[in-house]
Tab-separated table of C-alpha atoms in Angstrom:
chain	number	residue	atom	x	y	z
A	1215	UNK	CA	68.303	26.261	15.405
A	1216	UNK	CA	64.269	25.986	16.127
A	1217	UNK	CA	62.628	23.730	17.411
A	1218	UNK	CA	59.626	21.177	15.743
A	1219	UNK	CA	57.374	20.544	19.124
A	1220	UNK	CA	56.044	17.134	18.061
A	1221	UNK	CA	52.492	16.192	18.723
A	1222	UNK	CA	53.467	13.578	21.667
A	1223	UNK	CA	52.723	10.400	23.169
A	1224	UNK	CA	51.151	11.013	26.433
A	1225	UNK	CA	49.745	7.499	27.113
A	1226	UNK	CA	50.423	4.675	26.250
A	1227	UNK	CA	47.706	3.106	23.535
A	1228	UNK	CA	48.087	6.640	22.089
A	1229	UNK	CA	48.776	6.634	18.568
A	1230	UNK	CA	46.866	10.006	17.321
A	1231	UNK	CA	45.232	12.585	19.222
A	1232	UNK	CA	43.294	15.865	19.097
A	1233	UNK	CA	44.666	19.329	19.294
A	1234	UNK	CA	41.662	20.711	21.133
A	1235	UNK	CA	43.155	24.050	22.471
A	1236	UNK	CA	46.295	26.477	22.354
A	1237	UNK	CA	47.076	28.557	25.426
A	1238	UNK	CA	50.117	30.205	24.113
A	1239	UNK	CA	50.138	32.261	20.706
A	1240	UNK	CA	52.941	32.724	18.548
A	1241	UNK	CA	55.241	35.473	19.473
A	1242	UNK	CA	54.676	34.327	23.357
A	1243	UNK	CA	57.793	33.578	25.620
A	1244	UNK	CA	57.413	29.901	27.191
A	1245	UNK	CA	59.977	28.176	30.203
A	1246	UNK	CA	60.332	24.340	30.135
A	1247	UNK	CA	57.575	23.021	32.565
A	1248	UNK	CA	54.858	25.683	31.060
A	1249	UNK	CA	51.730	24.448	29.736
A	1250	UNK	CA	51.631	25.318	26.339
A	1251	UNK	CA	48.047	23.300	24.442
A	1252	UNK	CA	45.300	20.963	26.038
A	1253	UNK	CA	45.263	17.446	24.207
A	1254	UNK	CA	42.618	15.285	24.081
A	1255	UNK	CA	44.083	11.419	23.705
A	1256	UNK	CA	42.128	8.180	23.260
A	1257	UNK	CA	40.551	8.708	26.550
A	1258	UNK	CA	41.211	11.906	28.318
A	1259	UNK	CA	41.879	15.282	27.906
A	1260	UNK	CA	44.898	16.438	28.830
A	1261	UNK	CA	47.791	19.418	29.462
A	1262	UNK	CA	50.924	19.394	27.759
A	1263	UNK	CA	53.640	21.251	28.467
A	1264	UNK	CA	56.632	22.726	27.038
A	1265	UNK	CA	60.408	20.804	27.320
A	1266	UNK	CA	62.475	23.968	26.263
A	1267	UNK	CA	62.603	27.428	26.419
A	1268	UNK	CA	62.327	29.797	23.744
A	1269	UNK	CA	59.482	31.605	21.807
A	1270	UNK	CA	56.188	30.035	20.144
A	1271	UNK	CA	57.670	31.242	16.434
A	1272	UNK	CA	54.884	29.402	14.912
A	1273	UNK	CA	51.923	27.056	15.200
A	1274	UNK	CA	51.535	24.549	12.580
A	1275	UNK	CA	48.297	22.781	13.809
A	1276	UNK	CA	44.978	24.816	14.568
A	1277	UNK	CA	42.914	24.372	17.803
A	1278	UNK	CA	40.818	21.764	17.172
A	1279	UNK	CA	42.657	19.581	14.618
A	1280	UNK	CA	41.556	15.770	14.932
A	1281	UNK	CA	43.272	12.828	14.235
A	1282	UNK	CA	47.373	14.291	14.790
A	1283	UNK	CA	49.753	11.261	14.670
A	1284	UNK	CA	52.061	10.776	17.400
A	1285	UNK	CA	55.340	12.823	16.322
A	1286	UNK	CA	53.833	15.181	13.908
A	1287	UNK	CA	55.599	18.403	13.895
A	1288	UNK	CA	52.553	21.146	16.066
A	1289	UNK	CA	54.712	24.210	16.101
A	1290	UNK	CA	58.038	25.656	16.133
A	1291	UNK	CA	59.985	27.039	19.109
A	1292	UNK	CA	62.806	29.751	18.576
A	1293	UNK	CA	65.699	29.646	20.693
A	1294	UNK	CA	67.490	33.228	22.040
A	1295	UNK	CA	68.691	35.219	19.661
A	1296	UNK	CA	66.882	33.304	16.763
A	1297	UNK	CA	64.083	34.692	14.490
A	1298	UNK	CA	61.435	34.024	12.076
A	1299	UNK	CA	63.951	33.768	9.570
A	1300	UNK	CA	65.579	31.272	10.768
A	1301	UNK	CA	62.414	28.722	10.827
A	1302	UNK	CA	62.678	29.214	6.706
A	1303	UNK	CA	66.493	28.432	6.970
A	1304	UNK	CA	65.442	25.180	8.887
A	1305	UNK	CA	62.677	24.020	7.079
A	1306	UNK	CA	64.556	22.099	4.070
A	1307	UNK	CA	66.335	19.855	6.670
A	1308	UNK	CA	63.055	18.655	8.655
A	1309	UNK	CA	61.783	16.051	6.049
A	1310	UNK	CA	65.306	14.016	6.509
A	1311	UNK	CA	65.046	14.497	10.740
A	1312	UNK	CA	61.753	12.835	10.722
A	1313	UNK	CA	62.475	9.578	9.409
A	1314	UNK	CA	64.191	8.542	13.061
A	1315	UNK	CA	61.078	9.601	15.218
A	1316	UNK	CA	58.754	7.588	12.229
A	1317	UNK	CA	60.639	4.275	13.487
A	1318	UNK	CA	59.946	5.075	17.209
A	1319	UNK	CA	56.021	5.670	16.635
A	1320	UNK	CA	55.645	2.061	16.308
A	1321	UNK	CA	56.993	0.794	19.793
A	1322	UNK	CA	54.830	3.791	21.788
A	1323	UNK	CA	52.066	1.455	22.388
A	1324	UNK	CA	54.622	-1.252	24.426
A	1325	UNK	CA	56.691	1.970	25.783
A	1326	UNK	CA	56.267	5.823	27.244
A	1327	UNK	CA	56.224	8.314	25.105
A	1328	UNK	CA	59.405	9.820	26.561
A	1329	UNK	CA	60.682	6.586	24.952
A	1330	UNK	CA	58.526	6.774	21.452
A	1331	UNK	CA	60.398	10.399	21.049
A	1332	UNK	CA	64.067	9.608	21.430
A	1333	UNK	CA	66.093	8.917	18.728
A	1334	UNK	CA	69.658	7.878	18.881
A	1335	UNK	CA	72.001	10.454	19.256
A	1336	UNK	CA	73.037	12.365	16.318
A	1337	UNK	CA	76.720	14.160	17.748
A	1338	UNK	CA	78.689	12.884	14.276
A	1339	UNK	CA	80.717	16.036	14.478
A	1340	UNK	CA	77.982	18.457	13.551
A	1341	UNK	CA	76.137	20.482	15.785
A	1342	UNK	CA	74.911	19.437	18.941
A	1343	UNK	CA	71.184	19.539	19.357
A	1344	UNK	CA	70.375	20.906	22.959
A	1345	UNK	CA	68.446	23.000	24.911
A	1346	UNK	CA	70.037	26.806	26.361
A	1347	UNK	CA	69.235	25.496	30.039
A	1348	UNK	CA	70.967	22.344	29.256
A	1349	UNK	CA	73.997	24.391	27.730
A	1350	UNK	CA	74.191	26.223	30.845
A	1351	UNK	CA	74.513	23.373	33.020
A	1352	UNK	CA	76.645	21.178	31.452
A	1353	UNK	CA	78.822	24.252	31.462
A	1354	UNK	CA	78.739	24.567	34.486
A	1355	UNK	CA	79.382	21.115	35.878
A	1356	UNK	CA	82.244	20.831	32.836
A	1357	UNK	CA	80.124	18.019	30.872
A	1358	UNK	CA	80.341	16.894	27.375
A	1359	UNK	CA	77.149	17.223	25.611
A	1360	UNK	CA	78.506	15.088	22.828
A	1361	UNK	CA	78.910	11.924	25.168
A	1362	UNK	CA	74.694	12.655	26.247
A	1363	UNK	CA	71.726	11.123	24.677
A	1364	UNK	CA	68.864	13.587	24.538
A	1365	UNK	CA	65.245	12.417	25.411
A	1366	UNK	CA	63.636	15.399	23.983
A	1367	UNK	CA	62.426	16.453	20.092
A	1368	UNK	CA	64.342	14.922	17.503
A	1369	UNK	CA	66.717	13.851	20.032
A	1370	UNK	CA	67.643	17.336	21.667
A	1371	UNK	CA	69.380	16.938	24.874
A	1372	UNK	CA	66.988	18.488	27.557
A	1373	UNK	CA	67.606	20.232	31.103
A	1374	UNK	CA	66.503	16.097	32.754
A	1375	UNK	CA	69.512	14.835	30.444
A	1376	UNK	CA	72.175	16.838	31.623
A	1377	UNK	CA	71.302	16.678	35.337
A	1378	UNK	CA	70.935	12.618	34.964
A	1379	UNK	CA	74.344	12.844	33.111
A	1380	UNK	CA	75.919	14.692	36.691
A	1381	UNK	CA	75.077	12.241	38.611
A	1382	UNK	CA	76.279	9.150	36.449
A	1383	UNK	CA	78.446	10.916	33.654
A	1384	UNK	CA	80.147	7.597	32.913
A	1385	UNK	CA	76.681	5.471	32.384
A	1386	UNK	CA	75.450	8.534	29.997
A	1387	UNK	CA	77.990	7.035	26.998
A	1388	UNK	CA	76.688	3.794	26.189
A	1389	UNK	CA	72.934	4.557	25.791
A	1390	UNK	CA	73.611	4.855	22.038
A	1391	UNK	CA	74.585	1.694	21.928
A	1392	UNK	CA	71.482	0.494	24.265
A	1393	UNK	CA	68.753	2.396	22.474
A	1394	UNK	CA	70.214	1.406	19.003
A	1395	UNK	CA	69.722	-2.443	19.829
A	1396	UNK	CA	66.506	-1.833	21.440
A	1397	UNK	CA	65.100	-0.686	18.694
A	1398	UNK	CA	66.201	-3.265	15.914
A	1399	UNK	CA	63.982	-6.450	16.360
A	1400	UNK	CA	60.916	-6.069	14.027
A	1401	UNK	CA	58.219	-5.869	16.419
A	1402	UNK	CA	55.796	-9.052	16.622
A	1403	UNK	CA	52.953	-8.714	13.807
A	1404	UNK	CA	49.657	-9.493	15.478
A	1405	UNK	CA	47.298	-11.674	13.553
A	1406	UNK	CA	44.595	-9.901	11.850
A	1407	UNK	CA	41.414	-9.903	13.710
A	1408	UNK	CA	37.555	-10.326	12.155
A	1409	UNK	CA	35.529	-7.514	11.744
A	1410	UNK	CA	33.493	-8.168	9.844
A	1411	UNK	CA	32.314	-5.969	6.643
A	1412	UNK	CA	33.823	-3.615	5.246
A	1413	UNK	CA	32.847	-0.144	6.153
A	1414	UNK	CA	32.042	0.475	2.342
A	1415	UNK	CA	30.019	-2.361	2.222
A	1416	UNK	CA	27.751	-1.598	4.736
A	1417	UNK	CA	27.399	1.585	3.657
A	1418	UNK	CA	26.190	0.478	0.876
A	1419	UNK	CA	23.767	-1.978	2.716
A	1420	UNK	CA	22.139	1.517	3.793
A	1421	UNK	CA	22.353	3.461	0.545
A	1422	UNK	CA	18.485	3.858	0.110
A	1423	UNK	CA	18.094	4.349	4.150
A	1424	UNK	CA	18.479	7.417	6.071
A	1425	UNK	CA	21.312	7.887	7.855
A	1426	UNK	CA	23.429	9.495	10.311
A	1427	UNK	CA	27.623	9.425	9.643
A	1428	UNK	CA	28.743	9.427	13.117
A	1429	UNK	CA	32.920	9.708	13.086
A	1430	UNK	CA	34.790	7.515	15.812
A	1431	UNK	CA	36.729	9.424	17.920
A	1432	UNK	CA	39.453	8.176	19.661
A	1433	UNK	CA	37.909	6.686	22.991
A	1434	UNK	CA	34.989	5.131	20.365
A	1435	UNK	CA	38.094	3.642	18.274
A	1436	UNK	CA	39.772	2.848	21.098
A	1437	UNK	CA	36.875	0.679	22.781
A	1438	UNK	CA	36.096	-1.066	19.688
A	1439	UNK	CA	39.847	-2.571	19.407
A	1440	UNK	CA	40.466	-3.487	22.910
A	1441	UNK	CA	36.862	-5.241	23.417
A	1442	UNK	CA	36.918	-6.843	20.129
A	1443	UNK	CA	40.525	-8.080	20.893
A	1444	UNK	CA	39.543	-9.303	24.327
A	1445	UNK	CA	36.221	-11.173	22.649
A	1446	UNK	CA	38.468	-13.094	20.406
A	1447	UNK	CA	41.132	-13.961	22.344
A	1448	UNK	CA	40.407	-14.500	26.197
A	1449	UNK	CA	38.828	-17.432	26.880
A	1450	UNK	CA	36.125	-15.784	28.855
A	1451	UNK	CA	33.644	-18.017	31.188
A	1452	UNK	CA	30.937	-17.207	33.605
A	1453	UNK	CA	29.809	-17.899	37.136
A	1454	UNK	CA	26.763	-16.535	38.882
A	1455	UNK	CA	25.177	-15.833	41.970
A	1456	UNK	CA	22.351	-14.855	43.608
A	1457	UNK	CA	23.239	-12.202	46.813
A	1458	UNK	CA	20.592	-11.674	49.396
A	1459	UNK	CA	20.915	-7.594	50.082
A	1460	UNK	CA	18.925	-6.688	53.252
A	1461	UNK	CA	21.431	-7.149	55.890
A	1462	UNK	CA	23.716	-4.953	53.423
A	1463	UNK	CA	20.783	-2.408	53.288
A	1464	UNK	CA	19.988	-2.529	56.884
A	1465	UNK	CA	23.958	-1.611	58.087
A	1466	UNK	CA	24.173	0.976	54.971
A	1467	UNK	CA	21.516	3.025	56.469
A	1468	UNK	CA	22.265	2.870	60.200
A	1469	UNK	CA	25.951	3.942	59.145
A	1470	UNK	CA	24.613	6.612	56.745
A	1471	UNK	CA	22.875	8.138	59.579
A	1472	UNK	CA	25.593	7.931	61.747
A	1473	UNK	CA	27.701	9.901	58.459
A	1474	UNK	CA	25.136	12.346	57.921
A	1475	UNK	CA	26.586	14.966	60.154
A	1476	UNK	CA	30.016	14.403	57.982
A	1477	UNK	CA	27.963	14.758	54.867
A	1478	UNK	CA	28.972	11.401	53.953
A	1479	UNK	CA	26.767	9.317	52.423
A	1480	UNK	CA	27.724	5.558	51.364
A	1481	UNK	CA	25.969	3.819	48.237
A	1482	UNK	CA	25.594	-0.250	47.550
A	1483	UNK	CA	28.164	0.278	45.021
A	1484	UNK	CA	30.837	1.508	48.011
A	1485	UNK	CA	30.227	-1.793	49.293
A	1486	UNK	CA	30.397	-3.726	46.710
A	1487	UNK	CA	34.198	-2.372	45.922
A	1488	UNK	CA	35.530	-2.834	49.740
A	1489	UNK	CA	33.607	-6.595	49.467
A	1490	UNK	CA	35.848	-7.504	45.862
A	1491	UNK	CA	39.162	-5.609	47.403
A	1492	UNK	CA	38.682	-7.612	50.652
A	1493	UNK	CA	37.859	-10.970	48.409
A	1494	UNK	CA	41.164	-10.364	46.432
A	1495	UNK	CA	42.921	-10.803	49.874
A	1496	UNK	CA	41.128	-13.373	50.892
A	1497	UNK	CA	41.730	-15.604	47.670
A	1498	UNK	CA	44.933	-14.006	46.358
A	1499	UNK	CA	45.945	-16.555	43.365
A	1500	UNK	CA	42.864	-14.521	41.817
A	1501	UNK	CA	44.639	-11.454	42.364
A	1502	UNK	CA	46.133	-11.691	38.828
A	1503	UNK	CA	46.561	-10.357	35.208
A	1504	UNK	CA	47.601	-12.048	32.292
A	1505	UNK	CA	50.839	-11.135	30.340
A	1506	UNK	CA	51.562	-12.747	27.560
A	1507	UNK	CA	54.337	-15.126	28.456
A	1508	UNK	CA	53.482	-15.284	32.536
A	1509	UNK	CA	50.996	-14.342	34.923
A	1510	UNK	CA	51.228	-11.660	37.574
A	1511	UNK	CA	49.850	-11.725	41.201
A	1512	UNK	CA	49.485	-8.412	42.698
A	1513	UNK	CA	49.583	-7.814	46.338
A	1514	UNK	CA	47.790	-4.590	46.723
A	1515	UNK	CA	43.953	-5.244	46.033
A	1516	UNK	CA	43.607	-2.244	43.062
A	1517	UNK	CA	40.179	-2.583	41.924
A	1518	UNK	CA	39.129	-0.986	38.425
A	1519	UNK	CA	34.876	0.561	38.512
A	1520	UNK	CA	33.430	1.342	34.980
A	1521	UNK	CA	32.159	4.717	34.636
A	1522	UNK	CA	30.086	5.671	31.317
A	1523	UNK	CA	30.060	9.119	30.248
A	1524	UNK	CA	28.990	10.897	26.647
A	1525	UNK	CA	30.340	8.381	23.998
A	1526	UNK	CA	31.983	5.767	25.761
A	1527	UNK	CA	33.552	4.592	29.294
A	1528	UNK	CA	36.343	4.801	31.588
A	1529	UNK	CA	37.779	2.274	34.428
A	1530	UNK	CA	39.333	4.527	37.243
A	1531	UNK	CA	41.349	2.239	39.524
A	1532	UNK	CA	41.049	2.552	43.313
A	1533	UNK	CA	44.864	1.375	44.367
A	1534	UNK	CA	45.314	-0.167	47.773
A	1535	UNK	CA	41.208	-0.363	47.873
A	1536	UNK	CA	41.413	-3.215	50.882
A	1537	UNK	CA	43.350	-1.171	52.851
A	1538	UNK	CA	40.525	2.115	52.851
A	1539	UNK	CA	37.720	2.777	54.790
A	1540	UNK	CA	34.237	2.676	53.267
A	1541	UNK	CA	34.146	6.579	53.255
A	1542	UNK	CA	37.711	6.994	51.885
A	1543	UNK	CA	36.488	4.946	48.806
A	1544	UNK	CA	33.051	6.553	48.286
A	1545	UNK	CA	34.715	9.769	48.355
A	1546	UNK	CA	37.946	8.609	46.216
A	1547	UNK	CA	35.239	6.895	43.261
A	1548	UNK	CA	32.815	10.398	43.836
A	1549	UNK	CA	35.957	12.223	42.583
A	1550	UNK	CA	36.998	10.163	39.930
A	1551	UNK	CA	34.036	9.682	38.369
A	1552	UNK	CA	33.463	13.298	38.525
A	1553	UNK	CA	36.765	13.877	36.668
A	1554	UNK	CA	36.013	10.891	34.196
A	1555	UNK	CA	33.042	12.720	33.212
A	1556	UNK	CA	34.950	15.415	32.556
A	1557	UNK	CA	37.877	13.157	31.069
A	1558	UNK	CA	40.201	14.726	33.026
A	1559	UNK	CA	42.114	11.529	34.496
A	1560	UNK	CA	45.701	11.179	34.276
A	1561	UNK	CA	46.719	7.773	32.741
A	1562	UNK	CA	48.010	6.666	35.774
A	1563	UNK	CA	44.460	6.667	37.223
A	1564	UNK	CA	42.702	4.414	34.700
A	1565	UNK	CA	45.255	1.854	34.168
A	1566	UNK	CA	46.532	-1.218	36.134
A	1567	UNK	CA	44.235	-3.094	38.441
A	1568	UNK	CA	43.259	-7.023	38.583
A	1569	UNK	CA	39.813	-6.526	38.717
A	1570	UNK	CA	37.201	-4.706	37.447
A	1571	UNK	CA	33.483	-3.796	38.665
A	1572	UNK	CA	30.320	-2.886	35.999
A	1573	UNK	CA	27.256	-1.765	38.020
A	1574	UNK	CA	24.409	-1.733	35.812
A	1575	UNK	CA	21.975	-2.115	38.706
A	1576	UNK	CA	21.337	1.297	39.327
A	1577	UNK	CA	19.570	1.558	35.706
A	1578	UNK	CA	16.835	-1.325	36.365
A	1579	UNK	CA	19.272	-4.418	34.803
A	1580	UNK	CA	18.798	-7.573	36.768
A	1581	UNK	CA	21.763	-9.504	35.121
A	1582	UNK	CA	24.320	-9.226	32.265
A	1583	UNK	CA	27.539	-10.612	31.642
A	1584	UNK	CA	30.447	-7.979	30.937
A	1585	UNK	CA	33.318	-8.048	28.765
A	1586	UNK	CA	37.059	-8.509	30.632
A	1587	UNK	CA	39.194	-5.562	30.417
A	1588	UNK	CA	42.443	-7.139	29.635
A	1589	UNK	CA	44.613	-7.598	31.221
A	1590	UNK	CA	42.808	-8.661	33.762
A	1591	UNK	CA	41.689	-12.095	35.192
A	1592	UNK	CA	38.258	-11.029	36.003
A	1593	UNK	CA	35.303	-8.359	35.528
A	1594	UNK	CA	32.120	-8.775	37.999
A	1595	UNK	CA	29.028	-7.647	36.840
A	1596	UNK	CA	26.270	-6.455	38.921
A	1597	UNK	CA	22.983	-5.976	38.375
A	1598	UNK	CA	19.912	-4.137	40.440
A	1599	UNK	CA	18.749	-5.324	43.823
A	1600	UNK	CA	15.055	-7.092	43.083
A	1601	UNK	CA	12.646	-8.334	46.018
A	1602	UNK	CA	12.134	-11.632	45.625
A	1603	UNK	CA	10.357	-14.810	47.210
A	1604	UNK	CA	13.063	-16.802	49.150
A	1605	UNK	CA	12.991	-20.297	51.245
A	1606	UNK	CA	15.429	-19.547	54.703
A	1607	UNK	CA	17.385	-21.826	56.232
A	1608	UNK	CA	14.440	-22.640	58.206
A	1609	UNK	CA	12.591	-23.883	55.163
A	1610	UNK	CA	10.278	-20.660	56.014
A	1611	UNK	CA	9.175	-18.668	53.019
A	1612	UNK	CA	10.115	-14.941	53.184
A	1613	UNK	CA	11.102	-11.987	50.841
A	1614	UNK	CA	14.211	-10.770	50.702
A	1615	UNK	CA	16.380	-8.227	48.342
A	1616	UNK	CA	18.485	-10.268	46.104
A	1617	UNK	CA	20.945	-9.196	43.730
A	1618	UNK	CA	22.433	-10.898	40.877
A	1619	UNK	CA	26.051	-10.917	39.841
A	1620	UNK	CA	28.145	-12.633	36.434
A	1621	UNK	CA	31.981	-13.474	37.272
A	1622	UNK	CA	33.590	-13.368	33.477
A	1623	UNK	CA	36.774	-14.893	34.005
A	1624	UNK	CA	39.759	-15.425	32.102
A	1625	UNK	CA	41.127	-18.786	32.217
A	1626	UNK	CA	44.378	-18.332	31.051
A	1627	UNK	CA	44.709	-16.454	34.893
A	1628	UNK	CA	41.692	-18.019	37.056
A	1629	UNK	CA	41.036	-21.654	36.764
A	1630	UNK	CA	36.915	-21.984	37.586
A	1631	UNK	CA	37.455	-23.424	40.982
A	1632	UNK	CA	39.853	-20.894	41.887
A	1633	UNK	CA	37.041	-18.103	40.260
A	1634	UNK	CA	34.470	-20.495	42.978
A	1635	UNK	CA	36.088	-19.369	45.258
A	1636	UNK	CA	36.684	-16.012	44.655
A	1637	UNK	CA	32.756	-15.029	44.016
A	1638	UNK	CA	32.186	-17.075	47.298
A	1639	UNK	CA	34.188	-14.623	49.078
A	1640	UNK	CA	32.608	-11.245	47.154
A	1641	UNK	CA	28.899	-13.331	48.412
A	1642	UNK	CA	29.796	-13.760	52.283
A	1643	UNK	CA	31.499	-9.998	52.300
A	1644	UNK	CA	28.535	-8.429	51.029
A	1645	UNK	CA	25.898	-10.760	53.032
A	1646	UNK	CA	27.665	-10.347	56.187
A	1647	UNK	CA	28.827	-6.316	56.205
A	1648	UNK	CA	30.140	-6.262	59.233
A	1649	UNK	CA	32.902	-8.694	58.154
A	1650	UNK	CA	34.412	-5.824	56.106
A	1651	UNK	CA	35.195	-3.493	58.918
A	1652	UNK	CA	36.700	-6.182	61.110
């Protein structure tokens, strides 16, 4: 029978996304594992590939096609043996197989997408839905396919079933069961958030004005619900500092010059990540994130840096970033930034983290207070380094570099004591560089 490919989940805040290219046509053989279309999500752009083998029979969505709901039937795969024919047999019986996956769109945002896209089974005594590599297989190793639950399309039992069935055949038979009550609680109805007016209503504000219509893409729709959730409902506050730069800027540019023969060149903001990474260890009750019910403390200091590119932002997250030399993390954020840019990061590399960084310094912004990127306890922003009149310890005046920085802290996670102390460590790491080597 052929098979719908669904338009799938393939992160987790993902709820539509945009078919921006096809690289198979129809009437092209594909193996599980190829990549079959590029997919731009709410933030990235990204390859998807094929779960079964067959042939492309036909594509239902066009390259470039905005705004595809998770689940939405893309194109239709053939199986051997099977023809165009048989796609008209099978098209009466696809508006009652899509009501299951219609349920499962709602939990994608709490689950993977592997999750969002598997149904419980449907073996009642009719056929079984499965892949020819799985067929093989589980003839081979003298497995029931009725007794599997498939993770792929619709339910359809997939090569990754049948070899997780072989190595726990009897654990394979109650997932029905499992996925069946996971699946009935209602899920928790957020309350409604202010917006403010009505899109209509504005528009009409600006009837007799010229205008521009700009669409929100995903990343644009994406940013407005996440930072107008974490306005409303982390209690943000705000400490500040003043950080005196020049023994920062004096140790930068003896190492640089030390690096230049490895073509390895640090900046302030390389610093500044190693200095919050190190100040996570130093004060780790701040190492936390907020969720829901309880708060976690990580033990790995994985530090989030905003990056803007064209028509909105990303947060790559530098894992283990206390544990990784200055040049391992000025060459780890050079490449993710360049791939941001290019929003080519995996999920994996812009979510998670404790702690975030915005560096608006380098564009002439003394000091600004930035939004927390839930969930986590803190954001630091950072503005440009400024020479300034000072009195030393001596009582001597003198001029030194300062830099200003804004703590927002949530204090659900970080009492403001506890986010004291915290800055106080970022301030002595950055004032005295050498500690952060030691």
């Amino acid at each position: 029978m052929p098979i719908e490919i669904l338009m799938p989940a393939l992160s987790p805040t993902m709820e539509e996304g945009t078919l921006a290219k096809w690289l198979v046509k129809e009437g092209d053989s594909v193996q599980s594992g190829d990549v079959i279309a590029e997919i731009e999500t709410d933030k990235a752009t990204m390859e998807f590939e094929a779960v079964d083998e067959g042939v492309i029979g036909k594509i239902l969505v066009a390259d470039g096609s905005a705004e595809i709901a998770v689940n939405t039937p893309i194109a239709v795969l053939l199986e051997e043996g099977e023809t165009a024919a048989d796609m008209s047999t099978a098209a009466p019986q696809a508006p009652a197989e899509a009501s299951p996956p219609a349920a499962a769109v709602e939990a994608a945002p709490v689950g993977s997408s592997d999750q969002a896209a598997a149904p419980a089974p449907q073996h009642t005594g009719e056929r079984v839905f499965a892949s020819p590599l799985a067929r093989r297989i589980a003839a081979q190793k003298g497995l029931n396919l009725t007794q599997i639950t498939g993770s792929g399309p619709r339910g359809r039992i997939v090569k990754a079933d049948v070899e997780a069935a072989t190595a726990s055949p009897v654990a394979a038979a109650p997932a029905p069961q499992a996925a069946t009550a996971s699946a009935s609680p209602a899920p928790a109805t957020k309350p409604a958030l202010s917006s403010g007016p009505s899109s209509d209503a504005v528009s009409r504000m600006y009837e007799t004005r010229e205008v521009t219509e700009i669409p929100l893409d995903g990343m644009r729709k994406t940013i407005a619900a996440r930072l107008t959730e974490a306005k409303q409902s982390i209690p943000h506050f705000y400490l500040r500092r003043d950080i005196k730069l020049d023994a920062l800027l004096a140790f930068r540019s003896q190492l640089n010059k030390q690096l230049a023969a490895r073509n390895i060149k640090l900046s302030v903001n390389d610093f500044i990540i190693k200095a919050c990474a190190n100040a996570l260890q130093q004060v780790p009750a701040a190492n936390a994130v907020w969720a829901g019910d309880k708060i976690l403390q990580l033990t790995p200091s994985d530090v989030a840096v905003a990056v803007a590119i064209e028509g909105g932002l990303f947060t790559p997250v530098l894992q283990d970033a206390d544990q990784k030399s200055l040049s391992a993390l000025s060459a780890e954020m050079k490449d993710l930034a360049a791939r941001a840019r290019d929003r080519k990061l995996a999920p994996h590399e812009y979510q998670g983290g404790s702690f975030a960084i915005s560096n608006l310094g380098m564009m002439g912004i003394e000091n600004f207070d930035a939004v927390i990127n839930p969930p986590h306890g803190a954001i630091l922003a950072v503005g440009a380094g400024v020479k300034k009149p000072v009195v030393n310890e001596d009582g001597a005046l003198a001029v030194a570099t300062v830099m200003s920085v804004t703590l927002s802290v949530d204090h659900r996670v970080i009492d403001g004591a506890l986010g004291a102390e915290l800055l106080q460590a970022i301030v002595d790491n950055l004032e005295n560089p050498m500690m952060m080597l030691a």
